[in-house]
Short mmCIF file of C-alpha atoms and ligand atoms in Angstrom, two decimals:
data_model
loop_
_atom_site.label_atom_id
_atom_site.label_comp_id
_atom_site.label_asym_id
_atom_site.label_seq_id
_atom_site.Cartn_x
_atom_site.Cartn_y
_atom_site.Cartn_z
CA MET A 1 9.21 -15.33 -2.50
CA ALA A 2 7.25 -17.82 -1.04
CA ALA A 3 5.92 -21.38 -4.10
CA VAL A 4 3.05 -20.87 -5.81
CA SER A 5 -0.13 -22.32 -4.26
CA GLY A 6 -2.68 -21.15 -6.83
CA ASN A 7 -4.41 -20.27 -3.69
CA LEU A 8 -6.08 -17.69 -6.12
CA GLU A 9 -6.97 -19.28 -8.92
CA GLY A 10 -10.06 -17.81 -10.76
CA LYS A 11 -9.95 -14.34 -8.94
CA VAL A 12 -9.60 -10.71 -9.47
CA ALA A 13 -7.55 -8.41 -7.65
CA PHE A 14 -7.63 -4.60 -8.32
CA ILE A 15 -4.18 -2.86 -6.98
CA THR A 16 -3.36 0.84 -6.93
CA GLY A 17 -0.13 2.15 -7.10
CA ALA A 18 1.19 -0.75 -9.03
CA ALA A 19 3.67 0.39 -11.24
CA ARG A 20 6.53 -0.25 -8.80
CA GLY A 21 7.78 -0.77 -5.61
CA GLN A 22 4.92 -2.68 -2.99
CA GLY A 23 2.33 -2.32 -5.36
CA ARG A 24 4.29 -4.05 -8.57
CA ALA A 25 5.22 -6.46 -5.60
CA HIS A 26 1.50 -7.29 -4.86
CA ALA A 27 0.68 -7.30 -8.50
CA VAL A 28 2.89 -10.14 -9.60
CA ARG A 29 2.43 -12.05 -6.24
CA LEU A 30 -1.19 -12.14 -6.57
CA ALA A 31 -0.69 -13.23 -10.36
CA THR A 32 2.24 -15.98 -9.12
CA GLU A 33 -0.97 -17.17 -6.66
CA GLY A 34 -3.02 -17.53 -10.03
CA ALA A 35 -5.28 -14.11 -9.94
CA ASP A 36 -5.69 -11.76 -12.38
CA ILE A 37 -4.50 -8.08 -12.17
CA ILE A 38 -5.85 -4.59 -12.85
CA ALA A 39 -2.89 -2.67 -12.07
CA SER A 40 -3.35 1.35 -12.19
CA ASP A 41 -0.92 4.07 -10.68
CA VAL A 42 -0.85 7.88 -11.39
CA CYS A 43 2.20 6.99 -13.75
CA ALA A 44 3.35 11.06 -13.08
CA PRO A 45 4.31 13.54 -10.37
CA VAL A 46 1.37 14.01 -7.99
CA SER A 47 2.72 17.77 -6.73
CA SER A 48 6.01 20.00 -6.51
CA SER A 49 5.95 18.92 -2.67
CA ILE A 50 6.48 15.15 -3.49
CA THR A 51 10.33 15.10 -3.75
CA TYR A 52 11.46 12.01 -4.88
CA PRO A 53 10.88 10.56 -8.38
CA PRO A 54 7.80 9.92 -9.50
CA ALA A 55 6.58 6.44 -11.09
CA THR A 56 6.28 6.69 -15.05
CA ALA A 57 4.28 4.91 -17.75
CA GLU A 58 7.69 2.62 -18.49
CA ASP A 59 7.32 1.55 -14.90
CA LEU A 60 3.46 0.27 -14.99
CA ALA A 61 4.17 -1.57 -18.27
CA GLU A 62 7.01 -3.52 -16.47
CA THR A 63 4.59 -4.08 -13.90
CA VAL A 64 2.49 -5.93 -17.05
CA ARG A 65 5.48 -7.36 -18.28
CA ALA A 66 6.05 -9.22 -15.28
CA VAL A 67 2.64 -10.02 -14.63
CA GLU A 68 2.04 -11.40 -17.93
CA ALA A 69 5.13 -13.66 -17.38
CA THR A 70 3.26 -15.67 -14.58
CA GLY A 71 0.37 -16.24 -17.26
CA ARG A 72 -1.89 -14.40 -16.35
CA LYS A 73 -4.04 -11.41 -17.50
CA VAL A 74 -3.92 -7.74 -16.56
CA LEU A 75 -5.46 -4.67 -16.98
CA ALA A 76 -3.12 -1.41 -16.44
CA ARG A 77 -4.10 2.10 -17.15
CA ALA A 78 -2.70 5.56 -15.62
CA VAL A 79 -5.69 6.40 -13.20
CA ASP A 80 -4.76 9.10 -10.13
CA VAL A 81 -6.40 7.63 -6.96
CA ARG A 82 -7.48 11.20 -6.65
CA ASP A 83 -10.21 11.01 -9.65
CA LEU A 84 -13.12 8.83 -8.79
CA ALA A 85 -14.71 9.17 -11.60
CA ALA A 86 -11.45 7.30 -13.71
CA GLN A 87 -11.29 4.44 -11.11
CA GLU A 88 -15.20 3.70 -11.57
CA GLN A 89 -14.48 3.98 -15.39
CA LEU A 90 -11.25 0.89 -14.50
CA VAL A 91 -13.45 -0.94 -12.69
CA ALA A 92 -16.49 -0.88 -15.24
CA ASP A 93 -14.27 -1.98 -17.57
CA ALA A 94 -12.87 -4.52 -15.37
CA LYS A 95 -15.97 -5.79 -15.12
CA GLU A 96 -16.25 -6.24 -18.44
CA GLN A 97 -13.01 -8.20 -19.30
CA PHE A 98 -13.06 -10.35 -16.19
CA GLY A 99 -16.48 -10.92 -14.99
CA ARG A 100 -15.77 -10.29 -10.84
CA LEU A 101 -13.72 -8.25 -8.87
CA ASP A 102 -12.61 -10.24 -5.29
CA ILE A 103 -9.22 -8.45 -3.89
CA VAL A 104 -9.05 -5.31 -3.39
CA VAL A 105 -4.89 -3.55 -2.32
CA ALA A 106 -5.65 0.08 -1.78
CA ASN A 107 -1.86 0.80 -1.71
CA ALA A 108 -1.11 4.21 -3.40
CA GLY A 109 0.38 6.43 -1.33
CA VAL A 110 2.98 9.45 -0.89
CA LEU A 111 5.38 10.82 1.65
CA SER A 112 6.89 14.12 2.29
CA TRP A 113 8.77 15.32 5.82
CA GLY A 114 8.49 18.28 7.66
CA ARG A 115 6.99 19.43 11.50
CA LEU A 116 3.29 19.80 11.67
CA TRP A 117 3.02 23.64 11.87
CA GLU A 118 6.20 24.02 9.71
CA LEU A 119 4.27 22.01 6.74
CA THR A 120 2.90 23.94 3.79
CA PRO A 121 -0.49 23.75 2.70
CA ASP A 122 0.38 21.68 -0.11
CA GLN A 123 2.65 19.23 1.68
CA TRP A 124 -0.51 18.55 3.74
CA ASP A 125 -3.16 18.54 0.96
CA THR A 126 -1.51 16.08 -1.44
CA VAL A 127 -0.70 13.29 1.28
CA VAL A 128 -4.28 13.57 2.75
CA ASP A 129 -5.78 13.87 -0.39
CA VAL A 130 -3.73 11.10 -2.03
CA ASN A 131 -3.45 8.69 1.06
CA LEU A 132 -6.68 9.02 2.51
CA ASN A 133 -9.16 10.87 0.09
CA GLY A 134 -7.51 8.38 -2.65
CA THR A 135 -7.87 5.42 -0.82
CA TRP A 136 -12.07 6.09 -0.07
CA ARG A 137 -12.07 7.10 -3.45
CA THR A 138 -10.42 3.46 -3.98
CA ILE A 139 -13.34 1.59 -1.70
CA ARG A 140 -16.28 3.77 -3.37
CA ALA A 141 -15.38 2.43 -6.50
CA THR A 142 -14.63 -0.81 -6.09
CA VAL A 143 -16.70 -2.14 -3.21
CA PRO A 144 -20.49 -1.93 -5.37
CA ALA A 145 -18.66 -4.07 -7.91
CA MET A 146 -17.55 -6.39 -5.11
CA ILE A 147 -20.97 -6.81 -3.64
CA GLU A 148 -22.34 -7.03 -7.24
CA ALA A 149 -20.68 -10.06 -8.30
CA GLY A 150 -21.29 -11.58 -5.15
CA ASN A 151 -18.27 -13.45 -4.26
CA GLY A 152 -17.58 -11.91 -1.39
CA GLY A 153 -13.98 -11.12 -0.98
CA SER A 154 -10.66 -9.77 0.79
CA ILE A 155 -9.98 -5.91 0.87
CA ILE A 156 -6.45 -4.99 1.84
CA ILE A 157 -5.52 -1.52 3.21
CA VAL A 158 -2.12 -0.27 3.09
CA SER A 159 -1.90 1.82 5.65
CA SER A 160 1.87 2.30 7.55
CA SER A 161 3.48 2.20 10.89
CA ALA A 162 2.22 5.57 10.75
CA GLY A 163 -1.06 4.24 10.78
CA LEU A 164 -0.54 3.15 14.53
CA LYS A 165 2.50 5.58 16.19
CA ALA A 166 3.70 8.88 15.86
CA THR A 167 6.11 9.90 13.50
CA PRO A 168 7.34 13.16 14.31
CA GLY A 169 8.48 14.73 10.87
CA ASN A 170 5.42 13.52 9.08
CA GLY A 171 2.35 14.20 10.85
CA HIS A 172 0.59 14.65 7.74
CA TYR A 173 1.41 11.31 6.88
CA ALA A 174 0.42 9.62 10.27
CA ALA A 175 -2.68 11.53 9.81
CA SER A 176 -3.86 9.92 6.53
CA LYS A 177 -2.28 6.50 7.38
CA HIS A 178 -4.41 6.87 11.18
CA GLY A 179 -7.57 7.80 8.93
CA LEU A 180 -6.88 4.79 6.84
CA THR A 181 -6.84 2.36 9.86
CA ALA A 182 -10.21 3.92 11.08
CA LEU A 183 -11.69 3.25 7.52
CA THR A 184 -10.24 -0.31 7.40
CA ASN A 185 -12.49 -0.75 10.57
CA THR A 186 -15.45 0.45 9.84
CA LEU A 187 -15.69 -0.84 6.37
CA ALA A 188 -15.05 -4.55 8.13
CA LEU A 189 -18.37 -3.75 9.63
CA GLU A 190 -20.53 -2.59 6.60
CA VAL A 191 -19.12 -5.39 4.34
CA GLY A 192 -19.27 -8.09 6.08
CA GLU A 193 -22.77 -9.12 5.29
CA TYR A 194 -21.48 -9.29 1.73
CA GLY A 195 -18.47 -11.95 2.96
CA ILE A 196 -16.19 -9.46 2.42
CA ARG A 197 -13.19 -9.07 5.21
CA VAL A 198 -11.13 -5.89 4.92
CA ASN A 199 -8.18 -5.32 6.98
CA SER A 200 -5.31 -2.92 7.14
CA ILE A 201 -1.24 -3.77 6.86
CA HIS A 202 1.53 -1.36 8.50
CA PRO A 203 4.68 -2.01 6.89
CA TYR A 204 7.97 -0.21 8.15
CA SER A 205 11.01 0.70 6.65
CA ILE A 206 10.74 -1.20 3.25
CA ASP A 207 13.32 -0.82 0.59
CA THR A 208 11.43 1.16 -2.63
CA PRO A 209 12.08 4.90 -3.78
CA MET A 210 9.50 6.50 -1.41
CA ILE A 211 12.33 6.43 1.42
CA GLU A 212 14.25 9.33 0.92
CA PRO A 213 18.13 8.77 2.96
CA GLU A 214 19.28 12.05 2.33
CA ALA A 215 15.50 13.81 3.88
CA MET A 216 15.27 11.44 6.81
CA GLY A 217 19.03 12.54 7.75
CA ALA A 218 18.42 16.38 7.32
CA LEU A 219 15.70 15.86 9.73
CA PHE A 220 17.67 13.66 12.50
CA ALA A 221 20.53 15.56 12.54
CA LYS A 222 18.11 18.82 13.28
CA HIS A 223 15.86 17.12 15.56
CA PRO A 224 17.91 14.07 16.49
CA SER A 225 15.25 13.26 19.56
CA PHE A 226 12.90 11.95 16.65
CA LEU A 227 15.26 9.12 15.78
CA HIS A 228 13.52 7.33 18.65
CA SER A 229 10.84 7.10 16.52
CA PHE A 230 12.80 5.39 13.74
CA ALA A 231 14.33 3.03 15.42
CA PRO A 232 16.14 -0.15 13.55
CA MET A 233 14.31 -3.21 13.79
CA PRO A 234 15.03 -5.60 16.51
CA TYR A 235 15.83 -8.88 13.85
CA HIS A 236 18.89 -9.81 12.37
CA ARG A 237 18.50 -12.51 9.43
CA VAL A 238 20.35 -15.74 10.52
CA ALA A 239 21.82 -17.98 7.87
CA ASP A 240 24.18 -21.05 8.46
CA GLY A 241 24.18 -20.30 11.81
CA LYS A 242 25.39 -16.84 11.72
CA SER A 243 23.77 -13.94 12.12
CA GLU A 244 24.08 -11.08 8.87
CA GLY A 245 23.20 -8.32 11.52
CA LEU A 246 20.15 -5.91 11.61
CA ALA A 247 18.62 -5.22 8.01
CA ALA A 248 17.28 -2.15 7.84
CA PHE A 249 15.22 -2.45 5.28
CA MET A 250 12.61 -5.03 4.33
CA THR A 251 11.57 -5.74 0.80
CA PRO A 252 8.58 -5.26 -1.42
CA GLY A 253 8.41 -9.27 -1.93
CA GLU A 254 8.40 -10.26 1.70
CA VAL A 255 5.29 -7.61 2.37
CA ALA A 256 3.76 -8.82 -0.92
CA ASP A 257 4.09 -12.28 1.06
CA VAL A 258 1.06 -10.79 3.79
CA VAL A 259 -0.45 -9.37 1.02
CA ALA A 260 -1.28 -13.01 -0.48
CA TRP A 261 -2.36 -14.23 2.77
CA LEU A 262 -4.43 -11.63 3.40
CA ALA A 263 -6.07 -11.84 0.10
CA GLY A 264 -6.67 -15.76 0.53
CA ASP A 265 -8.61 -18.12 2.51
CA GLY A 266 -5.85 -18.68 4.92
CA SER A 267 -6.86 -15.53 6.87
CA ALA A 268 -10.46 -16.65 6.23
CA THR A 269 -10.60 -15.85 10.23
CA LEU A 270 -9.23 -12.04 9.85
CA SER A 271 -11.16 -8.87 9.13
CA GLY A 272 -10.89 -5.31 11.00
CA SER A 273 -7.19 -6.50 11.64
CA GLN A 274 -4.42 -4.04 11.92
CA ILE A 275 -1.21 -6.40 10.45
CA ALA A 276 2.07 -4.87 11.25
CA VAL A 277 4.53 -5.87 8.76
CA ASP A 278 7.59 -4.49 10.97
CA ARG A 279 10.13 -7.35 12.57
CA GLY A 280 8.58 -6.52 16.17
CA VAL A 281 9.74 -2.99 15.76
CA MET A 282 6.74 -0.82 17.02
CA LYS A 283 6.98 -2.86 20.66
CA TYR A 284 9.67 -0.70 21.66
N1 NAD B 1 8.36 1.83 2.17
C1 NAD B 1 8.15 2.45 2.94
O1 NAD B 1 8.60 1.98 4.00
C2 NAD B 1 6.29 1.80 3.44
C3 NAD B 1 6.07 2.19 4.82
C4 NAD B 1 5.28 2.34 5.38
C5 NAD B 1 4.24 1.96 4.66
N2 NAD B 1 4.22 2.61 3.07
C6 NAD B 1 2.89 2.74 2.06
O2 NAD B 1 3.25 1.56 1.36
C7 NAD B 1 2.28 2.00 0.06
C8 NAD B 1 3.40 1.94 -1.12
O3 NAD B 1 4.79 2.67 -1.19
P1 NAD B 1 5.99 2.36 -1.82
O4 NAD B 1 7.11 2.10 -0.52
O5 NAD B 1 6.03 1.08 -2.58
O6 NAD B 1 6.52 3.73 -2.65
P2 NAD B 1 6.19 4.38 -4.24
O7 NAD B 1 6.78 5.48 -4.24
O8 NAD B 1 7.36 3.40 -4.77
O9 NAD B 1 5.29 3.54 -4.86
C9 NAD B 1 3.80 4.26 -4.38
C10 NAD B 1 3.10 4.03 -5.50
O10 NAD B 1 1.78 4.94 -5.64
C11 NAD B 1 2.23 5.70 -7.14
N3 NAD B 1 0.90 6.66 -6.48
C12 NAD B 1 1.50 8.16 -5.99
N4 NAD B 1 0.27 8.66 -5.99
C13 NAD B 1 -0.66 8.31 -6.38
C14 NAD B 1 -2.17 9.13 -7.35
N5 NAD B 1 -2.34 9.45 -6.63
N6 NAD B 1 -2.67 7.75 -7.92
C15 NAD B 1 -2.19 6.67 -8.11
N7 NAD B 1 -1.20 6.12 -7.56
C16 NAD B 1 -0.13 6.88 -7.21
C17 NAD B 1 3.43 5.98 -7.43
O11 NAD B 1 3.18 6.62 -8.68
C18 NAD B 1 3.60 4.67 -6.99
O12 NAD B 1 4.04 4.02 -7.97
C19 NAD B 1 1.91 3.09 0.24
O13 NAD B 1 1.01 4.04 0.37
C20 NAD B 1 3.37 3.89 1.15
O14 NAD B 1 2.87 4.91 1.56
C21 NAD B 1 5.61 2.57 2.71
#
Protein backbone atom coordinates (compact mmCIF):
# COMPACT_ATOMS: atom_id res chain seq x y z
CA MET A 1 0.00 0.00 0.00
CA ALA A 2 1.23 3.50 -0.87
CA ALA A 3 2.05 6.02 1.89
CA VAL A 4 -0.70 8.13 3.46
CA SER A 5 -1.06 11.39 1.55
CA GLY A 6 -4.16 12.92 3.16
CA ASN A 7 -5.23 13.54 -0.41
CA LEU A 8 -8.90 12.97 0.49
CA GLU A 9 -8.99 14.88 3.77
CA GLY A 10 -12.55 16.08 4.56
CA LYS A 11 -14.16 13.99 1.83
CA VAL A 12 -16.83 11.30 2.20
CA ALA A 13 -16.83 8.03 0.23
CA PHE A 14 -19.72 5.58 -0.37
CA ILE A 15 -18.57 2.02 -1.09
CA THR A 16 -20.73 -0.99 -1.94
CA GLY A 17 -19.63 -4.59 -1.39
CA ALA A 18 -17.37 -3.30 1.37
CA ALA A 19 -17.48 -6.29 3.76
CA ARG A 20 -14.44 -8.04 2.31
CA GLY A 21 -12.19 -8.41 -0.74
CA GLN A 22 -11.61 -5.37 -2.89
CA GLY A 23 -14.44 -3.36 -1.29
CA ARG A 24 -12.84 -3.59 2.14
CA ALA A 25 -9.45 -2.63 0.67
CA HIS A 26 -11.02 0.43 -0.98
CA ALA A 27 -12.70 1.47 2.29
CA VAL A 28 -9.48 1.21 4.28
CA ARG A 29 -7.36 2.83 1.57
CA LEU A 30 -9.69 5.85 1.11
CA ALA A 31 -9.89 6.25 4.91
CA THR A 32 -6.10 6.14 5.06
CA GLU A 33 -6.14 9.03 2.58
CA GLY A 34 -8.44 10.99 4.93
CA ALA A 35 -12.00 10.21 3.77
CA ASP A 36 -14.90 9.23 6.03
CA ILE A 37 -16.56 6.06 4.80
CA ILE A 38 -20.07 4.74 4.14
CA ALA A 39 -19.62 0.97 3.84
CA SER A 40 -22.46 -1.27 2.69
CA ASP A 41 -22.70 -4.93 1.81
CA VAL A 42 -25.48 -7.50 1.51
CA CYS A 43 -23.71 -9.63 4.17
CA ALA A 44 -25.76 -12.69 3.13
CA PRO A 45 -26.17 -15.17 0.27
CA VAL A 46 -27.64 -13.46 -2.80
CA SER A 47 -28.77 -16.63 -4.62
CA SER A 48 -28.22 -20.39 -4.60
CA SER A 49 -26.64 -19.94 -8.06
CA ILE A 50 -23.61 -18.26 -6.43
CA THR A 51 -21.44 -21.16 -5.27
CA TYR A 52 -18.63 -19.45 -3.30
CA PRO A 53 -19.19 -18.44 0.35
CA PRO A 54 -21.12 -15.21 0.98
CA ALA A 55 -19.79 -12.26 2.98
CA THR A 56 -21.11 -12.00 6.53
CA ALA A 57 -22.01 -9.35 9.11
CA GLU A 58 -18.73 -10.22 10.85
CA ASP A 59 -16.85 -9.39 7.64
CA LEU A 60 -18.46 -5.94 7.53
CA ALA A 61 -17.68 -5.46 11.24
CA GLU A 62 -14.03 -6.20 10.42
CA THR A 63 -14.10 -3.49 7.71
CA VAL A 64 -15.51 -1.07 10.30
CA ARG A 65 -12.72 -1.98 12.72
CA ALA A 66 -10.06 -1.48 10.03
CA VAL A 67 -11.46 1.89 8.92
CA GLU A 68 -11.74 3.12 12.50
CA ALA A 69 -8.14 2.10 13.09
CA THR A 70 -7.15 4.77 10.54
CA GLY A 71 -8.87 7.42 12.70
CA ARG A 72 -11.70 8.06 10.22
CA LYS A 73 -15.46 7.70 10.82
CA VAL A 74 -17.53 4.97 9.21
CA LEU A 75 -21.27 4.38 8.73
CA ALA A 76 -21.78 0.70 7.89
CA ARG A 77 -24.99 -1.15 7.04
CA ALA A 78 -26.19 -4.42 5.56
CA VAL A 79 -27.80 -3.26 2.30
CA ASP A 80 -28.47 -5.18 -0.91
CA VAL A 81 -27.60 -3.09 -3.98
CA ARG A 82 -30.73 -4.50 -5.63
CA ASP A 83 -32.80 -2.58 -3.04
CA LEU A 84 -33.06 1.06 -4.18
CA ALA A 85 -35.05 2.23 -1.15
CA ALA A 86 -32.47 0.81 1.26
CA GLN A 87 -29.62 2.50 -0.64
CA GLU A 88 -31.54 5.81 -0.65
CA GLN A 89 -32.12 5.53 3.11
CA LEU A 90 -28.41 4.92 3.67
CA VAL A 91 -27.53 7.99 1.59
CA ALA A 92 -30.07 10.09 3.55
CA ASP A 93 -28.61 8.91 6.87
CA ALA A 94 -25.06 9.53 5.63
CA LYS A 95 -26.02 13.03 4.54
CA GLU A 96 -27.27 13.72 8.04
CA GLN A 97 -24.10 12.33 9.63
CA PHE A 98 -21.44 13.64 7.24
CA GLY A 99 -23.17 16.50 5.38
CA ARG A 100 -21.61 15.73 2.01
CA LEU A 101 -20.82 12.98 -0.49
CA ASP A 102 -17.76 13.17 -2.75
CA ILE A 103 -16.77 9.67 -3.84
CA VAL A 104 -18.73 6.59 -4.89
CA VAL A 105 -17.09 3.22 -5.44
CA ALA A 106 -19.73 0.94 -7.01
CA ASN A 107 -17.96 -2.31 -6.25
CA ALA A 108 -20.56 -4.94 -5.24
CA GLY A 109 -20.69 -7.84 -7.66
CA VAL A 110 -21.15 -11.59 -8.10
CA LEU A 111 -19.86 -14.22 -10.52
CA SER A 112 -20.93 -17.66 -11.72
CA TRP A 113 -19.89 -19.98 -14.53
CA GLY A 114 -21.48 -21.67 -17.54
CA ARG A 115 -21.84 -21.38 -21.31
CA LEU A 116 -24.52 -18.89 -22.34
CA TRP A 117 -27.06 -21.43 -23.55
CA GLU A 118 -26.51 -23.67 -20.53
CA LEU A 119 -26.90 -21.03 -17.79
CA THR A 120 -30.00 -21.30 -15.63
CA PRO A 121 -32.35 -18.31 -15.66
CA ASP A 122 -31.37 -17.75 -12.02
CA GLN A 123 -27.66 -17.59 -12.92
CA TRP A 124 -28.37 -15.00 -15.63
CA ASP A 125 -30.83 -12.96 -13.56
CA THR A 126 -28.70 -12.86 -10.41
CA VAL A 127 -25.50 -11.74 -12.12
CA VAL A 128 -27.23 -9.09 -14.23
CA ASP A 129 -29.44 -7.95 -11.35
CA VAL A 130 -26.59 -7.46 -8.89
CA ASN A 131 -23.81 -6.27 -11.19
CA LEU A 132 -25.71 -4.04 -13.62
CA ASN A 133 -29.12 -3.25 -12.12
CA GLY A 134 -27.64 -2.96 -8.61
CA THR A 135 -24.92 -0.58 -9.78
CA TRP A 136 -27.50 1.58 -11.53
CA ARG A 137 -29.44 1.67 -8.24
CA THR A 138 -26.27 2.82 -6.45
CA ILE A 139 -25.96 5.62 -9.01
CA ARG A 140 -29.67 6.46 -8.67
CA ALA A 141 -29.31 6.70 -4.89
CA THR A 142 -26.03 8.63 -4.69
CA VAL A 143 -25.75 11.06 -7.62
CA PRO A 144 -28.57 13.42 -6.48
CA ALA A 145 -26.82 13.77 -3.09
CA MET A 146 -23.48 14.52 -4.78
CA ILE A 147 -25.09 17.16 -7.00
CA GLU A 148 -26.91 18.68 -4.03
CA ALA A 149 -23.71 18.84 -1.97
CA GLY A 150 -22.21 20.88 -4.80
CA ASN A 151 -18.59 19.82 -4.32
CA GLY A 152 -18.15 17.85 -7.54
CA GLY A 153 -16.62 14.43 -6.96
CA SER A 154 -15.47 11.15 -8.41
CA ILE A 155 -17.44 7.99 -9.18
CA ILE A 156 -15.54 4.76 -9.73
CA ILE A 157 -17.46 1.90 -11.32
CA VAL A 158 -15.92 -1.53 -10.73
CA SER A 159 -16.27 -3.40 -13.99
CA SER A 160 -13.81 -6.13 -15.02
CA SER A 161 -11.58 -7.25 -17.85
CA ALA A 162 -14.85 -8.99 -18.77
CA GLY A 163 -16.31 -5.51 -19.34
CA LEU A 164 -13.92 -4.97 -22.25
CA LYS A 165 -13.44 -8.41 -23.83
CA ALA A 166 -15.14 -11.78 -24.29
CA THR A 167 -14.85 -14.27 -21.43
CA PRO A 168 -16.17 -17.65 -22.58
CA GLY A 169 -17.76 -19.50 -19.67
CA ASN A 170 -19.23 -16.40 -18.06
CA GLY A 171 -20.98 -14.45 -20.79
CA HIS A 172 -23.68 -13.23 -18.40
CA TYR A 173 -20.97 -11.68 -16.21
CA ALA A 174 -19.31 -10.15 -19.29
CA ALA A 175 -22.69 -8.76 -20.44
CA SER A 176 -23.26 -7.17 -17.02
CA LYS A 177 -19.73 -5.73 -16.90
CA HIS A 178 -19.92 -4.42 -20.48
CA GLY A 179 -23.17 -2.76 -19.39
CA LEU A 180 -21.20 -0.98 -16.66
CA THR A 181 -18.80 0.39 -19.29
CA ALA A 182 -21.75 1.97 -21.12
CA LEU A 183 -23.18 3.24 -17.84
CA THR A 184 -19.82 4.81 -16.92
CA ASN A 185 -19.38 6.62 -20.20
CA THR A 186 -22.94 7.92 -20.38
CA LEU A 187 -22.90 9.07 -16.77
CA ALA A 188 -19.55 10.83 -17.31
CA LEU A 189 -21.20 13.02 -19.96
CA GLU A 190 -24.32 13.60 -17.88
CA VAL A 191 -22.65 14.70 -14.62
CA GLY A 192 -19.73 16.65 -16.08
CA GLU A 193 -21.61 19.93 -15.62
CA TYR A 194 -21.63 19.28 -11.85
CA GLY A 195 -17.88 18.77 -11.65
CA ILE A 196 -18.32 15.04 -11.12
CA ARG A 197 -16.01 12.60 -12.92
CA VAL A 198 -16.90 8.98 -13.69
CA ASN A 199 -14.41 6.26 -14.62
CA SER A 200 -14.51 2.48 -14.66
CA ILE A 201 -11.81 0.08 -13.53
CA HIS A 202 -11.32 -3.29 -15.20
CA PRO A 203 -9.43 -5.62 -12.87
CA TYR A 204 -8.13 -9.06 -13.84
CA SER A 205 -7.48 -11.91 -11.41
CA ILE A 206 -7.57 -10.39 -7.94
CA ASP A 207 -7.10 -12.71 -4.98
CA THR A 208 -10.56 -12.65 -3.32
CA PRO A 209 -13.22 -15.24 -2.35
CA MET A 210 -14.97 -14.67 -5.70
CA ILE A 211 -12.20 -16.58 -7.48
CA GLU A 212 -13.10 -20.29 -7.47
CA PRO A 213 -10.13 -22.29 -8.77
CA GLU A 214 -12.16 -25.55 -8.78
CA ALA A 215 -15.04 -24.12 -10.82
CA MET A 216 -12.61 -22.54 -13.27
CA GLY A 217 -10.49 -25.70 -13.43
CA ALA A 218 -13.56 -27.80 -14.24
CA LEU A 219 -14.64 -25.40 -16.99
CA PHE A 220 -11.19 -25.29 -18.60
CA ALA A 221 -10.86 -29.09 -18.41
CA LYS A 222 -14.12 -29.37 -20.38
CA HIS A 223 -13.35 -26.50 -22.77
CA PRO A 224 -9.57 -26.09 -23.08
CA SER A 225 -9.89 -23.42 -25.80
CA PHE A 226 -11.45 -21.07 -23.23
CA LEU A 227 -8.12 -20.89 -21.38
CA HIS A 228 -6.83 -18.51 -24.05
CA SER A 229 -9.14 -15.81 -22.66
CA PHE A 230 -7.77 -16.27 -19.12
CA ALA A 231 -4.04 -16.07 -19.90
CA PRO A 232 -1.44 -15.52 -17.17
CA MET A 233 -0.43 -11.90 -16.72
CA PRO A 234 2.73 -11.10 -18.71
CA TYR A 235 4.53 -9.59 -15.73
CA HIS A 236 7.08 -10.85 -13.21
CA ARG A 237 7.57 -9.37 -9.78
CA VAL A 238 11.24 -8.41 -9.61
CA ALA A 239 13.12 -7.98 -6.33
CA ASP A 240 16.87 -7.59 -5.75
CA GLY A 241 17.54 -8.11 -9.43
CA LYS A 242 15.74 -11.48 -9.42
CA SER A 243 12.44 -12.41 -11.00
CA GLU A 244 9.95 -14.06 -8.68
CA GLY A 245 8.11 -15.43 -11.72
CA LEU A 246 4.60 -14.91 -12.98
CA ALA A 247 2.14 -13.81 -10.28
CA ALA A 248 -1.24 -15.47 -10.88
CA PHE A 249 -3.08 -12.87 -8.81
CA MET A 250 -2.95 -9.24 -7.83
CA THR A 251 -4.03 -8.10 -4.36
CA PRO A 252 -7.08 -6.03 -3.38
CA GLY A 253 -4.65 -3.43 -1.98
CA GLU A 254 -3.06 -3.01 -5.41
CA VAL A 255 -6.48 -2.27 -6.93
CA ALA A 256 -7.25 0.10 -4.03
CA ASP A 257 -4.20 2.16 -4.99
CA VAL A 258 -5.80 2.76 -8.41
CA VAL A 259 -9.18 3.56 -6.82
CA ALA A 260 -7.55 6.07 -4.45
CA TRP A 261 -5.86 7.77 -7.41
CA LEU A 262 -9.16 7.94 -9.33
CA ALA A 263 -10.91 9.33 -6.23
CA GLY A 264 -8.43 12.18 -5.82
CA ASP A 265 -7.39 15.24 -7.78
CA GLY A 266 -4.33 13.48 -9.22
CA SER A 267 -6.68 12.05 -11.86
CA ALA A 268 -8.57 15.34 -12.40
CA THR A 269 -8.26 15.14 -16.20
CA LEU A 270 -9.90 11.69 -16.41
CA SER A 271 -13.59 11.12 -16.94
CA GLY A 272 -15.27 8.49 -19.09
CA SER A 273 -12.09 6.41 -19.03
CA GLN A 274 -11.73 2.65 -18.78
CA ILE A 275 -8.73 1.84 -16.59
CA ALA A 276 -7.39 -1.67 -17.14
CA VAL A 277 -5.95 -3.07 -13.90
CA ASP A 278 -4.51 -6.14 -15.56
CA ARG A 279 -0.71 -5.87 -15.86
CA GLY A 280 -1.14 -5.80 -19.64
CA VAL A 281 -2.82 -9.17 -20.12
CA MET A 282 -5.66 -7.76 -22.22
CA LYS A 283 -3.14 -6.73 -24.89
CA TYR A 284 -2.71 -10.41 -25.89
N1 LIG B 1 -11.66 -10.96 -8.03
C1 LIG B 1 -11.43 -10.69 -9.30
O1 LIG B 1 -10.54 -11.27 -9.94
C2 LIG B 1 -12.22 -9.62 -10.00
C3 LIG B 1 -11.82 -9.25 -11.30
C4 LIG B 1 -12.53 -8.26 -11.96
C5 LIG B 1 -13.60 -7.62 -11.34
N2 LIG B 1 -13.99 -8.01 -10.08
C6 LIG B 1 -15.10 -7.27 -9.48
O2 LIG B 1 -14.65 -6.67 -8.28
C7 LIG B 1 -15.76 -6.44 -7.40
C8 LIG B 1 -15.40 -6.92 -6.01
O3 LIG B 1 -15.28 -8.34 -6.01
P1 LIG B 1 -14.22 -9.12 -5.12
O4 LIG B 1 -13.21 -9.68 -6.05
O5 LIG B 1 -13.76 -8.27 -4.00
O6 LIG B 1 -15.11 -10.37 -4.60
P2 LIG B 1 -15.85 -10.60 -3.20
O7 LIG B 1 -16.83 -11.68 -3.44
O8 LIG B 1 -14.84 -10.82 -2.13
O9 LIG B 1 -16.56 -9.21 -2.89
C9 LIG B 1 -17.77 -8.83 -3.45
C10 LIG B 1 -18.61 -8.20 -2.34
O10 LIG B 1 -19.83 -7.74 -2.92
C11 LIG B 1 -20.86 -8.10 -2.03
N3 LIG B 1 -22.14 -8.23 -2.73
C12 LIG B 1 -22.49 -9.21 -3.61
N4 LIG B 1 -23.76 -9.04 -3.98
C13 LIG B 1 -24.22 -7.95 -3.32
C14 LIG B 1 -25.46 -7.29 -3.30
N5 LIG B 1 -26.51 -7.74 -3.99
N6 LIG B 1 -25.58 -6.17 -2.54
C15 LIG B 1 -24.53 -5.73 -1.82
N7 LIG B 1 -23.34 -6.33 -1.78
C16 LIG B 1 -23.18 -7.43 -2.53
C17 LIG B 1 -20.42 -9.42 -1.44
O11 LIG B 1 -21.14 -9.71 -0.25
C18 LIG B 1 -18.94 -9.21 -1.25
O12 LIG B 1 -18.62 -8.69 0.01
C19 LIG B 1 -16.94 -7.18 -8.03
O13 LIG B 1 -17.75 -6.24 -8.73
C20 LIG B 1 -16.28 -8.11 -9.03
O14 LIG B 1 -17.13 -8.45 -10.09
C21 LIG B 1 -13.32 -8.99 -9.42
